Short mmCIF file of C-alpha atoms in Angstrom, two decimals:
data_model
loop_
_atom_site.label_atom_id
_atom_site.label_comp_id
_atom_site.label_asym_id
_atom_site.label_seq_id
_atom_site.Cartn_x
_atom_site.Cartn_y
_atom_site.Cartn_z
CA MET A 256 -11.43 3.20 10.60
CA LEU A 257 -7.97 4.13 9.40
CA GLY A 258 -7.32 6.11 6.04
CA GLY A 259 -4.54 6.57 3.15
CA GLY A 260 -1.89 8.60 3.49
CA GLY A 261 1.54 7.35 2.35
CA VAL A 262 4.44 6.76 4.51
CA THR A 263 4.07 9.67 6.70
CA GLY A 264 0.31 8.82 6.90
CA ILE A 265 1.26 5.35 8.38
CA ALA A 266 3.63 7.22 10.61
CA TRP A 267 1.15 9.85 12.25
CA GLU A 268 -1.60 7.21 12.56
CA THR A 269 0.90 5.07 14.59
CA GLY A 270 1.83 7.69 16.14
CA MET A 271 -1.96 8.88 17.19
CA ILE A 272 -2.58 5.36 18.20
CA ALA A 273 0.26 5.20 20.73
CA GLY A 274 -0.45 8.45 21.85
CA LEU A 275 -4.35 7.45 22.53
CA ALA A 276 -3.31 3.85 23.89
CA GLU A 277 -1.10 5.81 26.36
CA ARG A 278 -3.95 7.48 27.77
CA GLY A 279 -6.15 4.45 27.92
CA ILE A 280 -7.98 4.24 24.56
CA ASP A 281 -6.65 0.85 23.18
CA LEU A 282 -8.10 1.16 18.81
CA ALA A 283 -6.40 -1.86 18.73
CA ALA A 284 -9.54 -3.49 20.60
CA ALA A 285 -12.00 -2.76 17.93
CA ASP A 286 -15.16 -4.91 16.64
CA ALA A 287 -13.71 -4.52 13.38
CA VAL A 288 -10.58 -2.60 11.77
CA ILE A 289 -11.26 -1.18 8.31
CA GLY A 290 -8.00 0.07 6.58
CA THR A 291 -7.57 1.92 3.44
CA SER A 292 -3.81 1.74 1.81
CA ALA A 293 -1.86 3.22 4.44
CA GLY A 294 -4.40 2.44 6.91
CA ALA A 295 -4.72 -1.19 5.80
CA VAL A 296 -0.66 -1.44 7.01
CA VAL A 297 -1.51 0.23 9.97
CA GLY A 298 -4.86 -1.76 10.59
CA ALA A 299 -3.05 -5.11 9.56
CA ASP A 300 -0.23 -4.29 12.47
CA ILE A 301 -2.58 -3.60 15.27
CA ALA A 302 -5.30 -6.57 14.31
CA CYS A 303 -2.24 -9.19 14.08
CA GLY A 304 -1.63 -7.94 17.76
CA ARG A 305 1.79 -5.67 17.59
CA GLN A 306 1.86 -3.34 20.27
CA ALA A 307 1.45 0.34 19.72
CA GLU A 308 4.83 1.29 21.45
CA ALA A 309 6.51 -0.98 19.39
CA LEU A 310 5.21 0.31 16.14
CA TYR A 311 5.70 3.74 17.36
CA GLN A 312 9.03 3.22 17.85
CA ALA A 313 9.52 1.57 14.64
CA GLN A 314 8.47 4.52 12.94
CA LEU A 315 11.43 6.79 14.80
CA ALA A 316 14.25 4.77 12.95
CA PRO A 317 16.10 6.14 10.27
CA PRO A 318 14.59 5.75 6.96
CA ASP A 319 16.09 3.30 4.27
CA PRO A 320 18.99 4.92 2.10
CA GLY A 321 17.56 5.92 -1.40
CA PRO A 322 15.60 8.68 -3.27
CA ALA A 323 12.04 8.57 -2.04
CA ALA A 324 8.84 7.85 -4.34
CA ARG A 325 7.22 10.99 -4.89
CA ILE A 326 3.70 11.85 -4.89
CA GLY A 327 3.81 15.42 -6.80
CA TRP A 328 1.57 18.01 -7.85
CA GLY A 329 1.67 16.54 -11.64
CA LEU A 330 0.66 13.14 -10.36
CA SER A 331 -2.22 14.53 -8.25
CA GLY A 332 -3.52 16.76 -10.84
CA ARG A 333 -3.56 13.45 -13.10
CA LEU A 334 -5.62 11.64 -10.92
CA MET A 335 -8.08 14.95 -10.13
CA TRP A 336 -8.26 14.87 -14.10
CA LEU A 337 -9.17 11.07 -14.46
CA MET A 338 -11.22 11.35 -11.85
CA GLY A 339 -13.27 13.98 -13.41
CA THR A 340 -13.86 12.73 -16.87
CA SER A 341 -16.74 10.79 -16.09
CA ARG A 342 -19.64 11.44 -13.67
CA ASN A 343 -19.96 7.99 -13.19
CA PRO A 344 -17.32 7.23 -10.21
CA VAL A 345 -17.22 3.33 -11.19
CA ARG A 346 -15.94 4.59 -14.63
CA ALA A 347 -14.07 7.38 -13.57
CA ARG A 348 -12.03 4.56 -11.38
CA ALA A 349 -11.69 2.60 -14.17
CA ARG A 350 -10.29 5.21 -16.38
CA ILE A 351 -7.37 5.41 -13.40
CA GLY A 352 -6.97 1.66 -13.61
CA ARG A 353 -6.16 1.67 -16.99
CA TRP A 354 -3.79 4.35 -16.59
CA ALA A 355 -2.34 2.69 -13.54
CA LEU A 356 -1.97 -0.82 -15.75
CA ALA A 357 -0.11 1.12 -18.27
CA ALA A 358 2.29 3.24 -16.10
CA HIS A 359 5.80 2.09 -15.97
CA THR A 360 7.04 1.01 -12.00
CA MET A 361 9.00 -1.32 -10.23
CA PRO A 362 8.22 -4.90 -11.13
CA GLU A 363 5.01 -6.18 -8.92
CA ALA A 364 6.98 -9.50 -7.71
CA ASP A 365 9.52 -6.72 -6.18
CA ARG A 366 6.49 -4.87 -4.39
CA ARG A 367 5.06 -7.73 -2.93
CA THR A 368 8.34 -8.71 -1.35
CA VAL A 369 8.33 -5.27 0.42
CA PHE A 370 4.73 -6.20 1.99
CA GLN A 371 6.08 -9.81 2.79
CA ALA A 372 8.77 -8.17 5.05
CA ARG A 373 6.81 -5.65 6.22
CA LEU A 374 3.42 -7.27 7.36
CA PRO A 375 3.87 -8.79 10.82
CA ALA A 376 2.10 -12.00 9.84
CA SER A 377 1.07 -13.97 6.43
CA ASP A 378 -2.24 -14.69 7.48
CA TRP A 379 -5.63 -12.97 8.75
CA PRO A 380 -5.80 -12.21 12.29
CA ALA A 381 -9.11 -13.32 14.61
CA THR A 382 -9.59 -9.76 14.78
CA LEU A 383 -12.09 -8.68 12.10
CA LEU A 384 -9.95 -6.74 9.35
CA LYS A 385 -11.22 -5.42 6.31
CA VAL A 386 -8.68 -4.04 3.48
CA THR A 387 -10.20 -2.19 0.54
CA ALA A 388 -9.13 -2.08 -3.27
CA VAL A 389 -10.40 -1.27 -6.55
CA ASP A 390 -10.11 -3.61 -9.58
CA ALA A 391 -7.93 -1.74 -12.11
CA ARG A 392 -10.04 -2.70 -15.23
CA THR A 393 -13.80 -2.70 -14.07
CA GLY A 394 -13.39 0.13 -11.07
CA GLU A 395 -15.26 -2.10 -8.72
CA PHE A 396 -14.60 -1.30 -5.13
CA VAL A 397 -13.55 -4.56 -3.33
CA VAL A 398 -13.34 -5.30 0.26
CA PHE A 399 -11.08 -8.37 1.51
CA ASP A 400 -11.23 -9.77 4.81
CA SER A 401 -10.44 -13.13 6.18
CA ALA A 402 -13.79 -14.61 4.53
CA GLY A 403 -12.39 -14.73 1.21
CA ASP A 404 -9.44 -16.69 -0.34
CA THR A 405 -7.19 -13.52 -0.89
CA GLY A 406 -4.15 -13.24 1.30
CA LEU A 407 -3.49 -10.85 3.96
CA VAL A 408 -0.05 -9.66 2.08
CA ASP A 409 -2.03 -9.54 -1.48
CA ALA A 410 -4.83 -7.56 0.26
CA VAL A 411 -2.67 -5.39 1.86
CA ALA A 412 -0.59 -4.94 -0.88
CA ALA A 413 -3.07 -4.11 -3.41
CA SER A 414 -4.78 -1.53 -0.97
CA CYS A 415 -1.45 0.23 -1.15
CA ALA A 416 -0.90 0.00 -5.08
CA VAL A 417 -1.15 3.74 -5.55
CA PRO A 418 -1.84 4.42 -9.32
CA GLY A 419 1.49 5.45 -11.36
CA ILE A 420 3.66 4.93 -8.37
CA TRP A 421 3.41 1.60 -7.68
CA PRO A 422 2.31 -1.65 -9.57
CA PRO A 423 -1.34 -3.15 -9.84
CA VAL A 424 -1.46 -6.39 -7.54
CA THR A 425 -2.35 -9.36 -9.57
CA ILE A 426 -4.91 -11.71 -7.44
CA GLY A 427 -6.07 -14.66 -9.29
CA ALA A 428 -7.50 -13.06 -12.69
CA ARG A 429 -7.63 -9.51 -11.48
CA ARG A 430 -5.39 -6.40 -11.10
CA TYR A 431 -6.17 -4.22 -8.18
CA ILE A 432 -4.90 -0.63 -7.23
CA ASP A 433 -5.27 1.51 -4.11
CA GLY A 434 -8.48 1.27 -2.15
CA GLY A 435 -7.90 5.27 -1.79
CA VAL A 436 -8.99 5.68 -5.62
CA ARG A 437 -12.62 5.30 -4.10
CA SER A 438 -12.27 7.37 -0.80
CA VAL A 439 -9.53 7.86 1.17
CA ALA A 440 -10.98 6.30 4.36
CA ASN A 441 -13.85 4.29 2.80
CA ALA A 442 -15.68 5.31 6.60
CA ASP A 443 -19.11 4.17 5.27
CA LEU A 444 -18.01 0.41 5.34
CA ALA A 445 -18.33 1.33 9.40
CA ALA A 446 -22.03 1.75 8.74
CA GLY A 447 -24.32 0.06 11.43
CA TYR A 448 -21.79 0.14 14.03
CA GLN A 449 -23.13 1.88 17.25
CA ARG A 450 -19.13 3.44 17.83
CA VAL A 451 -16.72 4.77 14.96
CA VAL A 452 -13.41 6.37 15.28
CA ILE A 453 -12.19 7.81 12.04
CA VAL A 454 -8.42 8.20 11.84
CA ALA A 455 -7.73 10.06 8.28
CA PRO A 456 -4.13 11.39 7.32
CA VAL A 457 -6.12 12.93 4.51
CA ALA A 458 -9.28 14.24 5.01
CA ALA A 459 -10.43 15.56 1.85
CA GLY A 460 -11.86 13.79 -1.36
CA ILE A 461 -11.10 14.24 -4.85
CA GLY A 462 -13.99 14.69 -7.66
CA HIS A 463 -16.91 12.20 -7.08
CA MET A 464 -14.86 10.93 -3.98
CA ALA A 465 -16.58 11.29 -0.66
CA SER A 466 -14.57 13.00 1.85
CA PRO A 467 -14.19 11.19 5.66
CA ARG A 468 -15.97 14.31 6.57
CA ARG A 469 -18.70 13.54 4.54
CA GLN A 470 -18.61 9.92 5.57
CA ALA A 471 -18.43 10.63 9.38
CA ALA A 472 -21.56 13.04 8.93
CA ALA A 473 -23.69 10.33 7.09
CA LEU A 474 -22.79 7.85 9.66
CA ALA A 475 -23.81 10.01 12.33
CA ALA A 476 -26.85 10.91 11.02
CA ALA A 477 -27.84 7.25 10.54
CA GLY A 478 -27.45 7.07 14.65
CA SER A 479 -23.81 6.04 15.00
CA ARG A 480 -21.33 7.75 17.72
CA VAL A 481 -18.71 8.95 15.53
CA VAL A 482 -15.22 11.04 15.87
CA LEU A 483 -13.42 11.96 12.92
CA VAL A 484 -9.21 12.44 13.77
CA GLN A 485 -7.31 14.08 11.29
CA PRO A 486 -3.90 16.00 11.24
CA ASP A 487 -3.86 19.62 13.30
CA ARG A 488 -1.27 22.18 11.48
CA ALA A 489 1.64 20.76 13.38
CA ALA A 490 1.18 17.29 12.21
CA ALA A 491 0.23 18.62 8.62
CA ARG A 492 3.60 20.50 8.34
CA ALA A 493 5.54 17.21 9.66
CA ILE A 494 3.57 15.11 7.05
CA GLY A 495 4.52 17.58 4.35
CA HIS A 496 3.19 17.56 0.58
CA ASN A 497 5.15 14.42 -0.62
CA VAL A 498 3.52 11.72 1.77
CA LEU A 499 6.08 9.43 0.20
CA ASP A 500 9.16 10.93 1.90
CA SER A 501 10.01 8.31 4.44
CA SER A 502 12.53 11.14 5.99
CA ARG A 503 9.43 12.88 7.40
CA ARG A 504 8.65 9.47 8.95
CA ALA A 505 9.77 10.26 12.62
CA ALA A 506 8.64 13.49 12.48
CA ALA A 507 4.87 12.99 11.55
CA ALA A 508 5.06 9.87 14.02
CA ARG A 509 5.91 12.67 16.94
CA ALA A 510 3.28 14.74 15.50
CA GLY A 511 0.45 12.13 15.87
CA ARG A 512 1.85 11.19 19.46
CA ALA A 513 1.58 14.87 20.60
CA GLN A 514 -1.63 15.49 19.09
CA ALA A 515 -3.24 12.60 20.59
CA ALA A 516 -3.31 14.59 24.05
CA ALA A 517 -5.86 17.25 22.37
CA GLU A 518 -7.69 14.18 20.85
CA ALA A 519 -8.35 12.16 23.74
CA ALA A 520 -11.66 13.68 24.89
CA ALA A 521 -13.31 13.83 22.07
CA VAL A 522 -12.02 10.25 21.05
CA GLY A 523 -12.54 8.70 24.65
CA ALA A 524 -16.21 10.22 24.58
CA VAL A 525 -16.90 7.84 21.81
CA TRP A 526 -14.73 4.94 22.16
CA LEU A 527 -15.59 4.49 25.85
CA ALA A 528 -18.92 5.10 25.64
CA GLY A 529 -21.35 2.14 27.18
CA ARG A 530 -17.90 0.02 28.27
#
């Protein structure tokens, strides 16, 4: 399970995966990879066979020039307010979707080009990869995978369509926004798996949104062996408040790799059990 967390979330997750791989814990060998938002990008990378070390080194490269996009307190407050306007989470997500559809953002075609260039492949990998999104008009939660008609590029772009920052993604007659609007990790999708590793750059929920911590507890109560990995204090400082700030990408990646040393025992106890 790979959760959302913006540009710095991608970097921290990549550092964590590289650091664990260095210690003999290869999360890319999972039976299923489930990614939300930033986690959809990292999930596509590892499921398509990109090596953890190469992914990590790419995060250390200088950021692209130009100002970073920003998730500030205003945007966060707006999302929290919209999420709290209804006790029905689907209706709350639909309200967020309507706001996202009306927001002024970069053209959708330009945003799709970013993902075409960023992802390692345009076809779904052989490894089972599930990518989450939300229908912007209805609030319906959607999971894309190779069994459907949606291409990998569109699925990942949809999962990363942060409301108010990036445009909703058109797939067929529907438009989709970030899967993190439903849950930052959507870890409940791992129900039924015996061993579950949740790597979540953001551990809290918003409003009715179930947090990764709650979802991990529910999976454990149902009989799964579960470990939740979230940023430690050093990683949280490296990630910063604006998770879209690419200037913090290298520091976040290094922090994730450093933290892997402390997480390896707990992750290994779940990951290597029965292998």
